CSV table of C-alpha atoms in Angstrom, one decimal:
chain,number,residue,atom,x,y,z
P,1,MET,CA,141.3,135.1,54.3
P,2,LYS,CA,143.9,132.3,54.2
P,3,GLU,CA,141.2,129.7,53.5
P,4,ARG,CA,140.3,131.6,50.4
P,5,PHE,CA,143.9,131.7,49.3
P,6,LEU,CA,144.3,128.0,49.9
P,7,ASN,CA,141.3,127.1,47.8
P,8,ILE,CA,142.7,129.2,45.0
P,9,ILE,CA,146.2,127.6,45.0
P,10,ILE,CA,144.6,124.1,45.0
P,11,LYS,CA,142.4,125.1,42.1
P,12,LEU,CA,145.5,126.5,40.3
P,13,SER,CA,147.5,123.3,41.0
P,14,LYS,CA,144.9,121.3,39.0
P,15,LYS,CA,145.6,123.4,35.9
P,16,SER,CA,149.1,121.8,35.8
P,17,LEU,CA,147.5,118.4,35.4
P,18,LYS,CA,146.1,119.4,31.9
P,19,TYR,CA,149.7,119.4,30.7
P,20,ASP,CA,150.8,116.2,32.6
P,21,ASP,CA,152.9,118.4,35.0
P,22,VAL,CA,153.4,118.2,38.7
P,23,PRO,CA,150.2,119.8,40.2
P,24,VAL,CA,151.6,122.9,42.0
P,25,GLY,CA,149.7,126.2,42.4
P,26,CYS,CA,150.9,129.5,43.7
P,27,ILE,CA,149.7,133.1,44.4
P,28,ILE,CA,151.5,136.2,45.6
P,29,VAL,CA,149.6,138.5,47.9
P,30,LYS,CA,150.2,142.2,48.8
P,31,ASN,CA,148.0,144.0,51.3
P,32,ASN,CA,145.6,141.0,51.4
P,33,LYS,CA,145.1,141.3,47.6
P,34,ILE,CA,146.2,138.7,45.1
P,35,ILE,CA,148.6,140.4,42.7
P,36,SER,CA,149.6,137.3,40.7
P,37,LYS,CA,148.9,133.6,40.2
P,38,GLY,CA,151.0,130.7,38.8
P,39,PHE,CA,151.0,127.0,38.2
P,40,ASN,CA,153.5,124.6,36.7
P,41,THR,CA,153.9,124.9,33.0
P,42,ARG,CA,157.2,123.1,32.4
P,43,GLN,CA,155.6,120.5,30.2
P,44,LYS,CA,153.4,122.9,28.4
P,45,HIS,CA,156.2,125.3,27.4
P,46,LYS,CA,159.1,122.8,27.6
P,47,LYS,CA,161.0,125.1,29.9
P,48,ILE,CA,162.7,123.9,33.0
P,49,ILE,CA,162.2,127.1,34.9
P,50,ASN,CA,158.4,127.3,34.5
P,51,HIS,CA,157.6,126.3,38.1
P,52,ALA,CA,154.5,127.7,39.7
P,53,GLU,CA,156.5,130.0,42.0
P,54,ILE,CA,158.6,131.5,39.2
P,55,ASN,CA,155.6,132.0,37.0
P,56,ALA,CA,153.9,133.9,39.8
P,57,ILE,CA,157.0,135.9,40.7
P,58,LEU,CA,157.5,137.0,37.1
P,59,LYS,CA,153.8,138.2,36.8
P,60,ALA,CA,154.1,140.0,40.2
P,61,ASN,CA,157.3,141.7,39.0
P,62,LYS,CA,155.5,142.9,35.9
P,63,LYS,CA,152.5,144.1,37.8
P,64,ILE,CA,154.4,146.2,40.4
P,65,LYS,CA,157.2,147.1,38.0
P,66,SER,CA,160.0,145.9,40.2
P,67,TYR,CA,161.9,142.7,40.7
P,68,PHE,CA,161.8,143.2,44.5
P,69,LEU,CA,158.5,142.0,46.1
P,70,TYR,CA,158.9,143.7,49.4
P,71,ASP,CA,155.7,143.4,51.6
P,72,CYS,CA,154.4,140.5,49.5
P,73,ASP,CA,153.6,136.9,50.7
P,74,MET,CA,153.5,133.7,48.7
P,75,TYR,CA,151.1,130.9,49.1
P,76,VAL,CA,152.1,127.6,47.4
P,77,THR,CA,150.8,124.1,47.5
P,78,LEU,CA,154.2,122.3,47.7
P,79,LYS,CA,157.3,123.3,49.6
P,80,PRO,CA,159.5,125.2,47.0
P,81,CYS,CA,162.4,123.3,45.4
P,82,SER,CA,166.0,124.6,45.8
P,83,MET,CA,165.8,126.6,42.5
P,84,CYS,CA,162.6,128.3,43.5
P,85,GLU,CA,163.8,128.9,47.0
P,86,ASN,CA,166.8,130.9,45.8
P,87,ILE,CA,164.7,132.9,43.4
P,88,ILE,CA,162.2,133.6,46.2
P,89,LYS,CA,165.1,134.9,48.4
P,90,GLN,CA,166.4,137.1,45.6
P,91,SER,CA,162.9,138.6,45.0
P,92,ARG,CA,162.7,139.6,48.7
P,93,LEU,CA,159.3,138.0,49.4
P,94,ARG,CA,158.4,138.6,53.0
P,95,ASN,CA,156.8,135.1,53.8
P,96,VAL,CA,156.2,131.9,52.0
P,97,TYR,CA,153.4,129.7,53.2
P,98,TYR,CA,153.1,126.1,51.8
P,99,LEU,CA,150.7,123.3,52.3
P,100,LEU,CA,152.7,120.1,51.8
P,101,ASP,CA,156.3,119.0,52.4
P,102,LYS,CA,158.0,117.0,49.8
P,103,PRO,CA,158.3,113.3,50.6
P,104,ASN,CA,161.5,112.4,52.5
P,105,ASN,CA,162.4,109.9,49.9
P,106,LYS,CA,162.3,112.5,47.0
P,107,LYS,CA,165.7,112.3,45.3
P,108,GLU,CA,167.4,115.3,43.8
P,109,TYR,CA,168.7,114.2,40.5
P,110,ASN,CA,171.4,116.7,40.3
P,111,LYS,CA,174.6,115.4,38.7
P,112,THR,CA,176.0,118.7,37.7
P,113,ASN,CA,179.4,119.7,39.0
P,114,ILE,CA,180.0,123.4,39.7
P,115,LEU,CA,183.7,124.2,39.5
P,116,LYS,CA,185.6,127.4,40.1
P,117,LEU,CA,187.9,128.3,37.2
P,118,ASP,CA,191.5,128.8,38.0
P,119,SER,CA,192.5,131.7,35.9
P,120,ASN,CA,194.3,135.0,35.9
P,121,PHE,CA,191.0,136.6,34.6
P,122,GLU,CA,189.7,136.5,38.1
P,123,THR,CA,191.5,139.8,39.0
P,124,LYS,CA,190.2,141.4,35.8
P,125,TYR,CA,186.6,140.4,36.5
P,126,CYS,CA,186.9,141.3,40.2
P,127,GLU,CA,187.8,144.9,39.2
P,128,ILE,CA,184.6,145.1,37.0
P,129,MET,CA,182.5,143.9,40.0
P,130,GLN,CA,184.1,146.3,42.4
P,131,SER,CA,183.7,149.2,40.1
P,132,PHE,CA,180.0,148.4,39.5
P,133,PHE,CA,179.2,148.2,43.3
P,134,ASN,CA,181.3,151.2,44.2
P,135,LYS,CA,179.2,153.3,41.8
P,136,LYS,CA,176.0,151.9,43.5
P,137,ARG,CA,177.1,152.8,47.0
């Protein structure tokens, strides 16, 4: 079964090459059945988030009508980047299987600073968050 999945993700990765994108292919499987497929389309659609993993997750969400992908596994050609890794965790995928690690010399070109605001609005917003989660629990 896994060999079949690996052939599919490799074939999907080649679709990215048509758009001069990094060749990454991905599928999501539930009960040994493929429920979604994805490949990199960042160059095609000029959208930074169009990684293979995210494309596959969005299709799976639509198919099962939930943003949680409990009991689903992902097969992907390349180890997910930090953005995809966080989205994968949020989507509650059970397992992620990947073929290839990124090279050790791969640089992260992140120069963005993430800074916490110092403001009296923190208390106001904290109340909104607490109220929301209190209603959920």
